[in-house]
mmCIF file of C-alpha atoms in Angstrom:
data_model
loop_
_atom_site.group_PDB
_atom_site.id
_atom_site.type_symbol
_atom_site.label_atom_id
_atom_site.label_comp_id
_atom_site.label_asym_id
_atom_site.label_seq_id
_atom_site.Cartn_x
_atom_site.Cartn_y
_atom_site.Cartn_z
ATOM 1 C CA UNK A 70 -0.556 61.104 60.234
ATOM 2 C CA UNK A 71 -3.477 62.500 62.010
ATOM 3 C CA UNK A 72 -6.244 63.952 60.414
ATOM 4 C CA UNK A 73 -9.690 65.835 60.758
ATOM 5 C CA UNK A 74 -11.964 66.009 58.474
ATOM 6 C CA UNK A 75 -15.185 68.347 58.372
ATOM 7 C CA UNK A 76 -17.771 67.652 54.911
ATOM 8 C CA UNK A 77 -20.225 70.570 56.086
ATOM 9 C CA UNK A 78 -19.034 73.675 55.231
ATOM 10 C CA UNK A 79 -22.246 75.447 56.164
ATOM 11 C CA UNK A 80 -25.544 74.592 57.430
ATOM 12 C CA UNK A 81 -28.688 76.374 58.063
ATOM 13 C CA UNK A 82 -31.017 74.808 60.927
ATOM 14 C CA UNK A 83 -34.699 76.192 62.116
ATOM 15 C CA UNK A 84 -34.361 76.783 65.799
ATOM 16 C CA UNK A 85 -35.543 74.773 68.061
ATOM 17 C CA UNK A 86 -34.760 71.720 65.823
ATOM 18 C CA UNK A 87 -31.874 69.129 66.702
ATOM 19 C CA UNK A 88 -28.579 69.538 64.187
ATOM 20 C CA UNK A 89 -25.605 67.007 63.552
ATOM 21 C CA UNK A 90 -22.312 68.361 62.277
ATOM 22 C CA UNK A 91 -20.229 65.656 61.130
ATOM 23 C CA UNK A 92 -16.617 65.216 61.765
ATOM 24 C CA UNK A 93 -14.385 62.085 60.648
ATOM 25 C CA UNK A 94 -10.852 61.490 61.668
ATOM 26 C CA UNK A 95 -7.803 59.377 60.997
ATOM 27 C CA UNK A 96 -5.030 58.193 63.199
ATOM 28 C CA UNK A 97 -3.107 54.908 63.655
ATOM 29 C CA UNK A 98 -2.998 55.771 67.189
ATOM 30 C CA UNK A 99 -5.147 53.722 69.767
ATOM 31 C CA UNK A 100 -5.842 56.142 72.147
ATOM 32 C CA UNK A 101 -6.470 59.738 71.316
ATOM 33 C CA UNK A 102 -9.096 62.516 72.264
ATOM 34 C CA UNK A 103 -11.632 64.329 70.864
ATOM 35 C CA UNK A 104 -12.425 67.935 71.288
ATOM 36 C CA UNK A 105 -15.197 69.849 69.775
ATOM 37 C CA UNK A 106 -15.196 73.737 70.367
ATOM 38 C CA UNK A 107 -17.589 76.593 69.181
ATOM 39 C CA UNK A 108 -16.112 79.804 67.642
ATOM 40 C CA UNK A 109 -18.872 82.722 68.127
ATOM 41 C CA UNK A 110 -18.383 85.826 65.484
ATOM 42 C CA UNK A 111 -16.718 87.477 68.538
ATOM 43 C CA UNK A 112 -13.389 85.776 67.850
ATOM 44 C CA UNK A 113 -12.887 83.275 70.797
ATOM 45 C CA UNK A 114 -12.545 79.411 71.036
ATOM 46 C CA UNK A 115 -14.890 77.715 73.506
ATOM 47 C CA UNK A 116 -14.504 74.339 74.419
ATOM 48 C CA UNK A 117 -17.730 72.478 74.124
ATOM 49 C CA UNK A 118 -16.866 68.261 74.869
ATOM 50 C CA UNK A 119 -14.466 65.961 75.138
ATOM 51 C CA UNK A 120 -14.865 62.209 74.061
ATOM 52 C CA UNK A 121 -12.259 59.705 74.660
ATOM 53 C CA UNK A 122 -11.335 56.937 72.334
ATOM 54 C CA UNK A 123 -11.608 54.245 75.525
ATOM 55 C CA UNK A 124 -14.733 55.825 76.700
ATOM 56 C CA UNK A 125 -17.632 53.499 76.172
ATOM 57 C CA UNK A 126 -20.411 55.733 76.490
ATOM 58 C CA UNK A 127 -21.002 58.919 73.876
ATOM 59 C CA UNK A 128 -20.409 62.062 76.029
ATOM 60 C CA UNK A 129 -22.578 64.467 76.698
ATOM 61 C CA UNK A 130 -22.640 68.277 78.237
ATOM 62 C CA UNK A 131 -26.091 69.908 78.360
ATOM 63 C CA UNK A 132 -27.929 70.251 74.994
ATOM 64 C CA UNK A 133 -24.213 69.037 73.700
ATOM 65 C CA UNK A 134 -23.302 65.114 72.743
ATOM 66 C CA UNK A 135 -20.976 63.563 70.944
ATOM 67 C CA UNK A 136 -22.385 60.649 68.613
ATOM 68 C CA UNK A 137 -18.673 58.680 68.705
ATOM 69 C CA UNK A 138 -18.628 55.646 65.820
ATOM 70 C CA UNK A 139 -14.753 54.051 66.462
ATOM 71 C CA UNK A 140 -15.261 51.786 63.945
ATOM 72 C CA UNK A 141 -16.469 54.643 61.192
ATOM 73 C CA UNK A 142 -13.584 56.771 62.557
ATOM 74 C CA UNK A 143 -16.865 59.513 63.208
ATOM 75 C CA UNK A 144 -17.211 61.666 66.286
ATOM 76 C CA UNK A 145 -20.735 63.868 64.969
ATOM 77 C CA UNK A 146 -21.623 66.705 67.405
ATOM 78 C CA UNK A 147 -25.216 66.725 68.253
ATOM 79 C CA UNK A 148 -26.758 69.927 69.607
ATOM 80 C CA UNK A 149 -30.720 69.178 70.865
ATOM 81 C CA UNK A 150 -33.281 71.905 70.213
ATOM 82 C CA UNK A 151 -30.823 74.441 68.829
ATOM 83 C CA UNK A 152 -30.936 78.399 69.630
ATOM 84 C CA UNK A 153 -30.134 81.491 68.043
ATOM 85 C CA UNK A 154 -27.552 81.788 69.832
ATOM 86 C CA UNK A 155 -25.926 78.385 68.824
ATOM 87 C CA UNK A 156 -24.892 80.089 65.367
ATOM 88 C CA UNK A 157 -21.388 80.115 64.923
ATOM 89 C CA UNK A 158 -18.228 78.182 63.485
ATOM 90 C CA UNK A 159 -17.487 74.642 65.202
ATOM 91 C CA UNK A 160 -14.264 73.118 64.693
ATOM 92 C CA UNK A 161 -14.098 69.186 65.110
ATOM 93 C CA UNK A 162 -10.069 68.309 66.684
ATOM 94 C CA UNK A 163 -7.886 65.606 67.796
ATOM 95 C CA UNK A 164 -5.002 64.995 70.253
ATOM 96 C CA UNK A 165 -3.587 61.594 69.815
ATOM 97 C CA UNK A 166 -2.034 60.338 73.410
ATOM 98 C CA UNK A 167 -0.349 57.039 73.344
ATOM 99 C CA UNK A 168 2.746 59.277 74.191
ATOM 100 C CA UNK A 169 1.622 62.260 75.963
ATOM 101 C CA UNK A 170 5.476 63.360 75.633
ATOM 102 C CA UNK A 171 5.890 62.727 72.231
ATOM 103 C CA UNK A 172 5.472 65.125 68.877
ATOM 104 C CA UNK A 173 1.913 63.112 68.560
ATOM 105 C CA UNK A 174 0.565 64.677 71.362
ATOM 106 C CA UNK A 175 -0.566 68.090 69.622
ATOM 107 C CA UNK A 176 -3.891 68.771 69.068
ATOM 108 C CA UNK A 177 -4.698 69.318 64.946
ATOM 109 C CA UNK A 178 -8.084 70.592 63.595
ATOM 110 C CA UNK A 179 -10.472 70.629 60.659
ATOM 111 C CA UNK A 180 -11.708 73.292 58.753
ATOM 112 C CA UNK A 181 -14.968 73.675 60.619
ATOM 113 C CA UNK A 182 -18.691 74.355 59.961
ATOM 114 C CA UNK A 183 -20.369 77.611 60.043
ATOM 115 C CA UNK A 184 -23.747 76.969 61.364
ATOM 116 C CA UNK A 185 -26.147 79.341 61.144
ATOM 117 C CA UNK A 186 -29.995 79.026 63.337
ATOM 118 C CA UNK A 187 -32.836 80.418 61.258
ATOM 119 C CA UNK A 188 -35.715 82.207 63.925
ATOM 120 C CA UNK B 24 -8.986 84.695 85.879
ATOM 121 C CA UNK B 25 -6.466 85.933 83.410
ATOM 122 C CA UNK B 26 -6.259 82.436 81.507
ATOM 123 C CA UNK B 27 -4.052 82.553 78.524
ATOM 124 C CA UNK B 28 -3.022 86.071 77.381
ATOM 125 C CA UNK B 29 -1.775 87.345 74.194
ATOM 126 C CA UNK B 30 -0.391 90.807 73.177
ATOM 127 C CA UNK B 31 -1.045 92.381 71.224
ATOM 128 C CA UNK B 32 -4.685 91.963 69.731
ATOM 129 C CA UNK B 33 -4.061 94.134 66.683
ATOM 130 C CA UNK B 34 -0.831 94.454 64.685
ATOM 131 C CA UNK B 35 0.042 96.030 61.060
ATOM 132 C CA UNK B 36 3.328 95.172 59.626
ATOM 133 C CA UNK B 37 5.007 96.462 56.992
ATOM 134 C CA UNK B 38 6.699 93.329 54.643
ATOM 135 C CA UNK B 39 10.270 92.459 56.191
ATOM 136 C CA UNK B 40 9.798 93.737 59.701
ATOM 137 C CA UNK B 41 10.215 91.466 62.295
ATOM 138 C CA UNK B 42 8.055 91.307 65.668
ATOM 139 C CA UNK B 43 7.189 89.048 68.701
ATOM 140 C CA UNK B 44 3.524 87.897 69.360
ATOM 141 C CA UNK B 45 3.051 87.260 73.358
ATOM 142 C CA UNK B 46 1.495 84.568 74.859
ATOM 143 C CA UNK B 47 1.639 83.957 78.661
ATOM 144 C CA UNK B 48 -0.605 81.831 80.735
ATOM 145 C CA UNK B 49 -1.278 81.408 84.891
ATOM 146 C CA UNK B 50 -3.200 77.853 84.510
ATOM 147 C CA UNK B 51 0.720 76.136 84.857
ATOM 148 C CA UNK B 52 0.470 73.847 81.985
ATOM 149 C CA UNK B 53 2.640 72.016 80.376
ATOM 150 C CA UNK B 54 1.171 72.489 76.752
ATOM 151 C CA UNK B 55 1.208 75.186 74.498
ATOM 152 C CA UNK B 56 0.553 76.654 71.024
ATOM 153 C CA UNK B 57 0.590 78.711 68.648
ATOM 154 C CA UNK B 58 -2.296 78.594 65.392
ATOM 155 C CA UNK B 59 -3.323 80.751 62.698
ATOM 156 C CA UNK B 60 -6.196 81.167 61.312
ATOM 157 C CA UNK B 61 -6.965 82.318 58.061
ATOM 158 C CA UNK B 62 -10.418 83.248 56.687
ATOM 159 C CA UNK B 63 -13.421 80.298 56.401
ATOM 160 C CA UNK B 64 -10.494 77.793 57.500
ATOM 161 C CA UNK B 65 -9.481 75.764 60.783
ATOM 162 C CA UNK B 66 -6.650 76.635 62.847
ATOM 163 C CA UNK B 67 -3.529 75.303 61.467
ATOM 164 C CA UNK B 68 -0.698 74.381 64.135
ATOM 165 C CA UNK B 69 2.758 76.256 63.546
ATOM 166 C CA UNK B 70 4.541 75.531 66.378
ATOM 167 C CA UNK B 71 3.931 73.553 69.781
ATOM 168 C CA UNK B 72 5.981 73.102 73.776
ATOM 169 C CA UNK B 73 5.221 70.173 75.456
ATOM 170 C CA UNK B 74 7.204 71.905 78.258
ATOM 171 C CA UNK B 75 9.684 74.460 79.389
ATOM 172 C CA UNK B 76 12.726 73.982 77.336
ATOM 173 C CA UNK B 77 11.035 71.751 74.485
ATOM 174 C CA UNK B 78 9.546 72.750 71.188
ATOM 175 C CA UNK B 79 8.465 71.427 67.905
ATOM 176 C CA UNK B 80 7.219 72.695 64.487
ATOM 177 C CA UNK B 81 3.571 71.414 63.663
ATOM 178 C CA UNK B 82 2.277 72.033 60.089
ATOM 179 C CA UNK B 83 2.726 75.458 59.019
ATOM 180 C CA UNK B 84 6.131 76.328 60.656
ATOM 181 C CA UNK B 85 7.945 78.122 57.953
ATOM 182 C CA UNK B 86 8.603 81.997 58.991
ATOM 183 C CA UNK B 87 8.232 81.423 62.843
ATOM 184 C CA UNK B 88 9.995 80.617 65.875
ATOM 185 C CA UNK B 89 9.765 79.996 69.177
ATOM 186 C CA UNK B 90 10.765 79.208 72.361
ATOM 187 C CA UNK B 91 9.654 78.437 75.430
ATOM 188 C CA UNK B 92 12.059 79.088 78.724
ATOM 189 C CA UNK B 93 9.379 79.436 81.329
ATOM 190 C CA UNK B 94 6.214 76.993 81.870
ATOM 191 C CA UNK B 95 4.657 80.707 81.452
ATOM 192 C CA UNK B 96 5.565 82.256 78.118
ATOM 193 C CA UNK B 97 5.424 80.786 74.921
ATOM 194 C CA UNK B 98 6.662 83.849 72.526
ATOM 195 C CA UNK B 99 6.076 83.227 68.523
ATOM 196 C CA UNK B 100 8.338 85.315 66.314
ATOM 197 C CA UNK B 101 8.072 86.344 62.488
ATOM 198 C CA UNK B 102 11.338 86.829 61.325
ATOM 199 C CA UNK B 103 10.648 88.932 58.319
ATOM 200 C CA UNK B 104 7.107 89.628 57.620
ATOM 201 C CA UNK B 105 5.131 88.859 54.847
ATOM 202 C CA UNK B 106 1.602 89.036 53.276
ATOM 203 C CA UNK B 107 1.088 85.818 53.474
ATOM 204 C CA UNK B 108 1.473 85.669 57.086
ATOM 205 C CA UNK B 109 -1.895 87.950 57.529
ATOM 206 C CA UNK B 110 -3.369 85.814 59.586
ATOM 207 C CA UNK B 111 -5.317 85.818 62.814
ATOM 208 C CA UNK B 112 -2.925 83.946 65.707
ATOM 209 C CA UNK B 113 -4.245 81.906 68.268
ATOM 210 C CA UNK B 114 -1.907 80.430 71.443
ATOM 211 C CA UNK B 115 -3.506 78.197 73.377
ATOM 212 C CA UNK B 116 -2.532 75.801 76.290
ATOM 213 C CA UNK B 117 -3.588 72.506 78.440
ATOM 214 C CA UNK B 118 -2.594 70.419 81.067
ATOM 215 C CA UNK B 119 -0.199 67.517 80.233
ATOM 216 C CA UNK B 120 -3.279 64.910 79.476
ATOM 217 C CA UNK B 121 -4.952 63.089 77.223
ATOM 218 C CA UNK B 122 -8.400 64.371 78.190
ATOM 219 C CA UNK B 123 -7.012 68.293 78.622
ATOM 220 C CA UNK B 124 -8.901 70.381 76.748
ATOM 221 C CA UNK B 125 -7.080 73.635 75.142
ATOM 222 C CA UNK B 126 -7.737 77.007 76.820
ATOM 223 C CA UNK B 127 -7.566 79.871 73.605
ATOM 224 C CA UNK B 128 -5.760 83.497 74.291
ATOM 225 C CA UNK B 129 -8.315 85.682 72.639
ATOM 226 C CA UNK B 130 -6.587 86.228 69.426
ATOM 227 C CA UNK B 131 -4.052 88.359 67.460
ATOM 228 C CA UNK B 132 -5.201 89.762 63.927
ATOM 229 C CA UNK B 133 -2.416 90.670 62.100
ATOM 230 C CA UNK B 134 -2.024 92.176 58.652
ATOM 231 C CA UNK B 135 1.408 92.774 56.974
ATOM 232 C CA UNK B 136 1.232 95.612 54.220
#
């Protein structure tokens, strides 16, 4: 079965300073995705990157990449010279898509990390 | 750019009612979902549509139904209420694809009394 895992419960981070959140995952499938989204304290779920488990390079979007381990089963969000505004909850998830039609092709998430930018 | 709507945002039940959450979207994907979220924790799948006329229970399905007879709507239904089911509800929905990323409705909070 597919899991997420998220060790970080909370982290505080000085801004302008780089911060890794660390996510680990299991699956027996051989091709799956990987989503990372940002929850603000407003409520709403904001898609941040996408990594794919063929892709060879580690994605990136702006001051967002995706530090992607296969072997370690890892997929650690990096956010570069962090802002106040980066504070929120980030949940690390996972679609598994060997059989896009198939009950493995929902997405499942971890318990997140509150992260929280210190002026 | 309405995206994936949900009605209504707030809710109180009382224990044993029974009421529909909404979810419609205008992106014409195949995918949708319903999640709850409960305080400090992840979103936890209930119930999933990998297309009009298909559904399937995901972790947490006990309580709910669905069903999905339109690509649009994807209603979620408690059939009698209860505390534990205080939750706030998330639908979301994607494009039939490995690399789709879910769009999020903006949320229901409900609280049954």
């Amino acid at each position: 079965a597919q899991k997420i895992t998220q060790t970080q419960p909370g982290m505080f981070v000085q801004e302008k300073e780089a911060v890794t959140l660390d996510c680990t995952y299991d699956t027996s499938d051989q091709s799956y995705g990987l989503f990372w989204y940002k929850q603000p304290s407003s409520g709403e779920m904001i898609f941040l990157i996408y990594q794919g488990s063929y892709d060879e390079q580690n994605a990136t979007e702006g001051r967002y990449s995706l530090n992607f381990q296969k072997a370690r089963k890892s997929a650690n969000l990096v956010i570069s010279a962090s802002q106040l505004g980066d504070s929120a909850m980030y949940f690390c998830a996972m679609r598994e898509s060997s059989n896009l039609r198939s009950s493995a092709s929902k997405i499942i998430f971890g318990s997140g990390t509150r992260l929280s930018i210190r002026p | 750019n309405a995206g994936v709507t949900q009605t209504p945002k707030f809710q109180v039940l009382k224990t044993g009612q029974s009421m529909t959450l909404q979810c419609a979207q205008d992106m014409n994907h195949e995918y949708m979902s319903w999640y709850r979220q409960d305080p400090g924790m992840g979103l936890r799948l209930i119930h999933y549509s990998v297309g009009a006329g298909i559904t399937d229970q995901g972790e947490v399905p006990n309580g709910y139904n669905v069903s999905r007879s339109t690509t649009e709507d994807f209603p979620l239904r408690l059939l009698s209420a209860a505390p534990s089911q205080t939750s706030v509800y998330f639908c979301a929905s994607s494009y039939g694809v490995s690399t789709a990323e879910a769009f999020f409705g903006q949320g229901t909070r409900l609280t049954v009394v």
